[in-house]
Short mmCIF file of C-alpha atoms in Angstrom, two decimals:
data_model
loop_
_atom_site.label_atom_id
_atom_site.label_comp_id
_atom_site.label_asym_id
_atom_site.label_seq_id
_atom_site.Cartn_x
_atom_site.Cartn_y
_atom_site.Cartn_z
CA MET U 1 0.00 0.00 0.00
CA GLY U 2 1.41 3.40 -1.02
CA ARG U 3 2.19 6.23 1.33
CA THR U 4 -0.71 8.26 -0.02
CA LEU U 5 -3.24 5.64 1.02
CA GLN U 6 -1.56 5.20 4.40
CA PHE U 7 -1.68 8.91 5.08
CA TYR U 8 -5.30 8.98 3.95
CA PHE U 9 -6.38 6.37 6.51
CA PHE U 10 -4.21 8.02 9.17
CA PHE U 11 -5.74 11.46 8.69
CA GLN U 12 -9.24 10.02 8.43
CA ALA U 13 -8.77 8.37 11.82
CA LEU U 14 -7.17 11.47 13.35
CA ARG U 15 -9.91 13.71 11.96
CA MET U 16 -12.64 11.50 13.40
CA ILE U 17 -10.92 11.38 16.82
CA LEU U 18 -10.56 15.17 16.92
CA MET U 19 -14.17 15.63 15.85
CA PHE U 20 -15.35 13.42 18.70
CA VAL U 21 -13.06 15.31 21.11
CA ILE U 22 -14.50 18.67 20.03
CA ILE U 23 -18.09 17.43 20.32
CA LEU U 24 -17.54 15.94 23.78
CA ALA U 25 -15.61 19.01 24.96
CA GLY U 26 -18.48 21.25 23.86
CA LEU U 27 -21.08 19.13 25.65
CA ALA U 28 -18.90 18.86 28.76
CA TYR U 29 -18.40 22.64 28.77
CA LEU U 30 -22.13 23.35 28.66
CA ILE U 31 -22.91 20.77 31.36
CA ASP U 32 -20.05 21.88 33.62
CA PHE U 33 -20.93 25.56 33.27
CA THR U 34 -24.56 24.87 34.11
CA GLU U 35 -23.70 22.67 37.09
CA PHE U 36 -21.04 25.09 38.37
CA SER U 37 -23.44 28.02 38.08
CA ASN U 38 -26.10 26.14 40.02
CA ARG U 39 -23.53 25.22 42.68
CA THR U 40 -21.94 28.63 43.16
CA GLY U 41 -24.48 31.08 41.74
CA GLY U 42 -25.51 32.20 45.22
CA LEU U 43 -21.99 33.15 46.28
CA SER U 44 -21.02 36.82 46.32
CA GLN U 45 -17.90 36.28 44.20
CA TYR U 46 -19.77 34.52 41.39
CA SER U 47 -19.92 36.08 37.95
CA VAL U 48 -20.75 34.65 34.53
CA SER U 49 -17.32 35.50 33.14
CA TRP U 50 -15.57 33.69 36.01
CA ALA U 51 -17.88 30.70 35.63
CA LEU U 52 -17.15 30.50 31.89
CA LEU U 53 -13.40 30.68 32.53
CA LEU U 54 -13.32 28.11 35.34
CA SER U 55 -15.49 25.67 33.38
CA ALA U 56 -13.13 26.02 30.39
CA LEU U 57 -10.14 25.26 32.62
CA ARG U 58 -11.73 21.99 33.71
CA ILE U 59 -12.43 20.71 30.18
CA PRO U 60 -8.96 19.19 29.43
CA TYR U 61 -9.21 17.10 32.62
CA ILE U 62 -12.68 15.86 31.64
CA VAL U 63 -11.55 15.10 28.08
CA GLU U 64 -8.58 13.11 29.39
CA ILE U 65 -10.92 10.87 31.40
CA ALA U 66 -13.20 10.28 28.41
CA LEU U 67 -10.47 9.78 25.78
CA PRO U 68 -10.35 5.94 25.93
CA PHE U 69 -14.04 5.84 24.98
CA ILE U 70 -13.52 8.58 22.39
CA ILE U 71 -10.88 6.41 20.70
CA LEU U 72 -13.20 3.40 20.79
CA PHE U 73 -16.25 5.20 19.37
CA SER U 74 -14.39 7.34 16.82
CA THR U 75 -12.40 4.40 15.42
CA THR U 76 -15.53 2.31 15.07
CA ALA U 77 -17.38 5.18 13.39
CA MET U 78 -14.48 5.86 11.00
CA LEU U 79 -14.15 2.24 9.85
CA MET U 80 -17.90 1.88 9.38
CA LEU U 81 -18.07 5.16 7.45
CA LEU U 82 -15.25 4.15 5.12
CA ASN U 83 -16.94 0.83 4.54
CA ARG U 84 -20.28 2.42 3.85
CA LYS U 85 -18.59 4.48 1.15
CA TYR U 86 -16.95 1.25 -0.15
CA GLU U 87 -13.46 2.69 0.31
CA LEU U 88 -12.28 -0.27 2.38
CA VAL U 89 -13.98 -2.67 -0.01
CA VAL U 90 -12.07 -1.19 -2.95
CA ALA U 91 -8.81 -1.22 -1.00
CA ARG U 92 -9.26 -4.88 -0.08
CA SER U 93 -10.23 -5.79 -3.62
CA VAL U 94 -6.82 -4.66 -4.91
CA GLY U 95 -4.97 -6.79 -2.36
CA VAL U 96 -4.66 -4.41 0.60
CA SER U 97 -4.89 -6.44 3.80
CA ALA U 98 -6.74 -5.30 6.89
CA TRP U 99 -3.44 -4.80 8.72
CA GLN U 100 -2.23 -2.33 6.12
CA PHE U 101 -5.07 0.11 6.76
CA LEU U 102 -5.34 -0.67 10.47
CA PHE U 103 -1.72 0.28 11.21
CA PRO U 104 -2.33 3.95 10.28
CA VAL U 105 -5.46 3.92 12.45
CA MET U 106 -3.52 2.52 15.38
CA GLY U 107 -0.81 5.08 14.68
CA ALA U 108 -3.37 7.87 15.03
CA ALA U 109 -4.51 6.40 18.36
CA LEU U 110 -0.90 6.12 19.51
CA ILE U 111 -0.13 9.75 18.63
CA MET U 112 -3.28 10.85 20.42
CA GLY U 113 -2.09 8.95 23.49
CA VAL U 114 1.30 10.68 23.40
CA LEU U 115 -0.38 14.09 23.05
CA THR U 116 -2.60 13.20 25.99
CA ILE U 117 0.22 12.53 28.43
CA LEU U 118 2.44 15.39 27.17
CA VAL U 119 -0.15 18.13 26.61
CA ILE U 120 -3.67 17.34 27.78
CA ASN U 121 -2.63 15.84 31.14
CA PRO U 122 -0.48 18.82 32.26
CA LEU U 123 -3.08 21.32 31.06
CA GLY U 124 -5.91 19.36 32.65
CA THR U 125 -4.29 18.95 36.08
CA LYS U 126 -3.19 22.58 36.28
CA GLY U 127 -6.49 23.95 35.02
CA TYR U 128 -8.62 21.74 37.25
CA ALA U 129 -6.45 22.53 40.28
CA TYR U 130 -6.73 26.28 39.68
CA ALA U 131 -10.50 26.09 39.19
CA THR U 132 -10.83 24.03 42.38
CA ALA U 133 -8.68 26.50 44.32
CA VAL U 134 -10.77 29.47 43.15
CA GLU U 135 -14.00 27.69 44.05
CA GLY U 136 -12.47 26.77 47.40
CA GLU U 137 -11.74 30.42 48.11
CA TRP U 138 -15.32 31.31 47.24
CA ARG U 139 -16.90 28.62 49.35
CA ALA U 140 -14.47 28.29 52.27
CA ARG U 141 -16.20 29.05 55.55
CA PRO U 142 -15.57 27.51 58.98
CA SER U 143 -18.25 25.07 60.05
CA ASN U 144 -18.88 22.78 62.98
CA SER U 145 -20.52 20.19 60.76
CA PRO U 146 -19.79 16.50 61.38
CA LEU U 147 -16.46 15.26 60.09
CA ALA U 148 -16.81 13.98 56.53
CA GLN U 149 -15.68 10.44 55.99
CA GLU U 150 -14.18 11.30 52.61
CA ARG U 151 -12.09 14.17 53.98
CA PRO U 152 -8.36 13.31 53.69
CA TRP U 153 -6.36 13.65 56.90
CA LEU U 154 -2.74 14.00 57.93
CA ARG U 155 -1.11 14.06 61.36
CA GLN U 156 1.59 16.33 62.71
CA ALA U 157 3.39 15.83 66.03
CA GLN U 158 3.40 18.47 68.75
CA GLU U 159 6.11 19.33 71.27
CA ASP U 160 4.02 18.27 74.30
CA GLY U 161 3.66 14.71 72.98
CA GLY U 162 0.27 15.29 71.49
CA SER U 163 -0.65 15.55 67.82
CA MET U 164 -2.67 17.65 65.44
CA LEU U 165 -4.96 16.02 62.87
CA ILE U 166 -5.44 18.19 59.80
CA GLY U 167 -8.20 17.70 57.25
CA ALA U 168 -9.13 19.83 54.25
CA SER U 169 -12.02 19.69 51.84
CA GLN U 170 -9.91 21.23 49.07
CA SER U 171 -6.26 22.09 48.52
CA THR U 172 -3.92 23.48 45.89
CA THR U 173 -1.63 21.05 44.07
CA GLU U 174 1.41 22.61 45.72
CA GLY U 175 0.06 21.74 49.17
CA MET U 176 0.70 25.30 50.34
CA LYS U 177 -2.93 26.32 50.72
CA LEU U 178 -5.89 24.42 52.18
CA PHE U 179 -9.58 25.32 52.14
CA GLY U 180 -12.35 24.26 54.49
CA VAL U 181 -9.75 23.16 57.03
CA VAL U 182 -10.29 21.32 60.32
CA PHE U 183 -7.54 21.02 62.97
CA LEU U 184 -8.13 18.49 65.74
CA ASP U 185 -5.86 19.13 68.74
CA ILE U 186 -5.13 15.76 70.43
CA ASP U 187 -3.21 15.50 73.72
CA ALA U 188 -0.65 12.86 74.69
CA LYS U 189 -3.45 10.64 76.06
CA ASN U 190 -5.34 10.72 72.72
CA ALA U 191 -8.08 12.96 74.10
CA MET U 192 -9.26 15.85 71.93
CA ARG U 193 -8.59 19.21 73.53
CA ARG U 194 -10.14 21.46 70.89
CA ARG U 195 -11.34 21.67 67.32
CA ILE U 196 -10.23 24.52 65.08
CA ASP U 197 -12.19 25.28 61.90
CA ALA U 198 -10.75 27.70 59.37
CA ALA U 199 -11.87 28.90 55.98
CA GLU U 200 -8.30 28.86 54.74
CA ALA U 201 -4.88 27.70 55.93
CA ARG U 202 -1.66 28.74 54.24
CA LEU U 203 1.66 27.02 54.96
CA GLY U 204 4.23 29.62 55.96
CA ASP U 205 7.68 29.40 57.54
CA ARG U 206 7.21 26.48 59.95
CA GLU U 207 3.65 27.53 60.77
CA TRP U 208 0.10 27.39 59.49
CA LEU U 209 -1.50 30.79 58.87
CA LEU U 210 -5.24 30.41 59.47
CA SER U 211 -7.96 32.89 58.49
CA ASP U 212 -11.64 33.15 59.46
CA VAL U 213 -11.22 30.83 62.44
CA GLU U 214 -13.62 29.22 64.93
CA ILE U 215 -12.25 27.41 68.01
CA SER U 216 -14.49 24.89 69.77
CA GLU U 217 -13.85 23.22 73.14
CA ALA U 218 -16.14 20.95 75.12
CA GLY U 219 -18.29 22.91 77.56
CA LYS U 220 -17.12 26.30 76.31
CA THR U 221 -18.49 28.91 73.96
CA THR U 222 -17.12 28.87 70.43
CA ILE U 223 -14.46 31.54 69.90
CA SER U 224 -14.17 33.34 66.56
CA ARG U 225 -10.97 34.92 65.30
CA ASP U 226 -9.97 36.64 62.10
CA SER U 227 -6.62 34.80 62.07
CA MET U 228 -4.26 32.65 64.09
CA THR U 229 -1.10 30.58 63.65
CA ILE U 230 -0.29 26.95 64.47
CA PRO U 231 3.35 25.74 64.56
CA THR U 232 4.25 22.94 62.17
CA ALA U 233 7.26 21.04 60.92
CA LEU U 234 5.44 19.53 57.95
CA ASP U 235 7.00 19.75 54.52
CA PRO U 236 4.79 20.65 51.51
CA SER U 237 5.72 17.31 49.91
CA VAL U 238 4.26 15.43 52.88
CA ILE U 239 1.07 17.46 52.61
CA GLN U 240 0.81 16.65 48.93
CA GLN U 241 1.13 12.95 49.68
CA ALA U 242 -1.75 13.04 52.17
CA LEU U 243 -4.22 15.57 50.75
CA ILE U 244 -3.78 15.65 46.98
CA ALA U 245 -5.05 12.86 44.72
CA PRO U 246 -2.38 11.46 42.37
CA LYS U 247 -4.64 12.13 39.37
CA MET U 248 -4.36 15.85 40.13
CA ILE U 249 -0.59 15.82 39.53
CA SER U 250 0.82 16.02 36.00
CA ILE U 251 3.18 13.41 34.62
CA PHE U 252 6.07 15.89 34.75
CA GLU U 253 5.67 16.29 38.53
CA LEU U 254 4.97 12.68 39.49
CA GLY U 255 8.64 11.72 39.45
CA GLY U 256 9.42 14.39 42.04
CA GLN U 257 6.46 13.28 44.14
CA ILE U 258 7.68 9.69 44.12
CA ASP U 259 11.17 10.76 45.21
CA ALA U 260 9.73 13.03 47.90
CA ALA U 261 7.56 10.23 49.25
CA LYS U 262 10.55 7.90 49.49
CA SER U 263 12.69 10.54 51.24
CA PHE U 264 10.00 11.16 53.87
CA GLY U 265 9.19 7.49 54.38
CA VAL U 266 5.69 7.84 52.90
CA SER U 267 4.22 5.23 50.56
CA ALA U 268 4.73 6.27 46.95
CA THR U 269 2.59 3.45 45.53
CA PRO U 270 -0.42 5.61 44.46
CA PHE U 271 1.88 8.02 42.65
CA ARG U 272 3.78 5.19 40.98
CA MET U 273 0.45 3.71 39.89
CA GLN U 274 -0.63 7.00 38.34
CA TYR U 275 2.74 7.41 36.65
CA HIS U 276 2.62 4.00 34.99
CA SER U 277 -1.05 4.46 34.09
CA LEU U 278 -0.13 7.59 32.17
CA LEU U 279 2.80 5.85 30.49
CA ALA U 280 0.47 3.02 29.44
CA MET U 281 -2.16 5.40 28.05
CA PRO U 282 -0.91 5.38 24.42
CA ALA U 283 -0.90 1.57 24.48
CA LEU U 284 -4.41 1.64 26.00
CA PHE U 285 -5.61 3.81 23.11
CA VAL U 286 -4.10 1.36 20.60
CA ALA U 287 -5.88 -1.49 22.40
CA MET U 288 -9.16 0.43 22.18
CA ALA U 289 -8.60 0.92 18.44
CA LEU U 290 -7.97 -2.82 18.05
CA VAL U 291 -11.18 -3.64 19.93
CA ALA U 292 -13.06 -1.28 17.63
CA ALA U 293 -11.44 -2.87 14.58
CA THR U 294 -12.45 -6.40 15.59
CA VAL U 295 -16.08 -5.31 15.73
CA SER U 296 -16.02 -3.13 12.63
CA MET U 297 -14.18 -5.67 10.51
CA ARG U 298 -16.57 -8.48 11.35
CA PHE U 299 -19.52 -6.22 10.74
CA VAL U 300 -18.18 -5.24 7.33
CA ARG U 301 -17.35 -8.70 6.11
CA SER U 302 -20.22 -10.69 7.54
CA GLY U 303 -23.06 -8.19 7.62
CA GLN U 304 -23.59 -8.59 11.32
CA SER U 305 -26.34 -6.70 13.08
CA ALA U 306 -25.99 -3.70 15.35
CA GLY U 307 -25.88 -6.11 18.28
CA MET U 308 -22.33 -7.05 17.29
CA ILE U 309 -21.30 -3.40 17.40
CA LEU U 310 -22.85 -3.04 20.83
CA GLY U 311 -20.89 -6.11 21.86
CA GLY U 312 -17.69 -4.37 20.80
CA MET U 313 -18.63 -1.29 22.78
CA GLY U 314 -19.24 -3.55 25.75
CA ALA U 315 -15.82 -5.14 25.27
CA GLY U 316 -14.21 -1.70 25.28
CA PHE U 317 -16.12 -0.76 28.40
CA MET U 318 -15.03 -3.98 30.11
CA LEU U 319 -11.42 -3.19 29.22
CA TYR U 320 -11.79 0.23 30.83
CA VAL U 321 -13.41 -1.27 33.94
CA VAL U 322 -10.71 -3.92 34.30
CA THR U 323 -8.06 -1.23 33.89
CA ALA U 324 -9.72 0.86 36.62
CA VAL U 325 -9.99 -2.13 38.98
CA THR U 326 -6.37 -3.16 38.52
CA SER U 327 -5.39 0.48 39.01
CA SER U 328 -7.15 0.45 42.37
CA PHE U 329 -5.31 -2.73 43.34
CA GLY U 330 -2.03 -1.18 42.24
CA SER U 331 -2.66 2.02 44.22
CA ALA U 332 -3.40 -0.06 47.31
CA GLY U 333 -0.17 -2.02 46.87
CA ILE U 334 -1.95 -5.34 46.39
CA ILE U 335 -0.23 -5.86 43.05
CA PRO U 336 2.84 -4.06 41.63
CA PRO U 337 1.90 -0.77 39.91
CA VAL U 338 3.80 -1.71 36.74
CA LEU U 339 1.83 -4.94 36.42
CA ALA U 340 -1.46 -3.24 37.27
CA ALA U 341 -0.95 -0.58 34.61
CA TRP U 342 0.33 -2.70 31.75
CA LEU U 343 -1.27 -6.14 32.15
CA PRO U 344 -4.85 -5.25 31.07
CA VAL U 345 -3.52 -3.30 28.10
CA ALA U 346 -1.21 -6.13 27.06
CA VAL U 347 -3.97 -8.75 27.35
CA ALA U 348 -6.45 -6.64 25.36
CA THR U 349 -3.86 -5.93 22.66
CA LEU U 350 -2.90 -9.59 22.31
CA PHE U 351 -6.57 -10.55 22.17
CA GLY U 352 -7.26 -8.02 19.44
CA VAL U 353 -4.24 -9.08 17.42
CA ALA U 354 -5.09 -12.78 17.78
CA TYR U 355 -8.71 -12.19 16.77
CA LEU U 356 -7.76 -10.18 13.70
CA LEU U 357 -5.14 -12.72 12.69
CA HIS U 358 -7.76 -15.43 12.94
CA ARG U 359 -10.28 -13.42 10.90
CA GLU U 360 -7.87 -12.24 8.24
CA ASP U 361 -5.35 -15.06 7.94
CA GLY U 362 -7.39 -18.02 9.21
#
């Protein structure tokens, strides 16, 4: 097959992927803007221009999550469209094998995967983190509400033998600023002395700088303060390990996070899992393209019903679910992160290759 035909299939696949990305990004933008406006419209800082900007900053992160399915759907649609126009039929009639026009399609998926980890992932994590920080500043208010189970916590030691538990509903990716913060002051006998709620806590020079503070002690009236300080010896890297989800850190910063975790004796397994998941993303996209090809090729050659296409979509969804489950196991340290990230992709790729070999070469 000549270069012209290879480039034609490559650009057809890339064009279809980008078209699906644009359509999904537009829908996600409208939905996110509407939901964000409903969530924050009553706040004094809210404005339409800010809402439009913050929703736009979150779109790359949303697109990154949806990209495996975008590859699956766009590749299936592209192959079916080319077949409906008899372009694949003509190509096969002159001796072009399925592999010769599938390699450019897989190449487009691979390039999209590389662009995802090098461009979309850094933009998405930074944009989403900034939008979350701005919303946190808008919404942060001290509250004596029950402690949320999902709130992440970290512990810092105190000079008197006690400890301070710190929880935050939101935080910046640098770990230098927390929003909706709760400090639980525990004595050496593990009894709580007081609870400190703050709208915001900024990490300064060996101290937390709290603003809009409420201090609660058993049997005493709640005390309100504009600001206060709490001594700390915590390093920002330790705070990042405890309060920031690995998915909110770009691939360029994960290596530093892993090294920081090791130096402070903190488990780096979740960050290693995220790092290898990002590295495996281009291969995951190729596997999704192969799954789409197995369905599309059988549909073209055998005239199968739409049920076969739905079966392929289900196979792609199962691949994504298995990948998510193994990722959870890898983050928990149950299985090695490298194995958790690459095994589902390798199995799906080998299955797709074996199926196509069987269909095309008997």
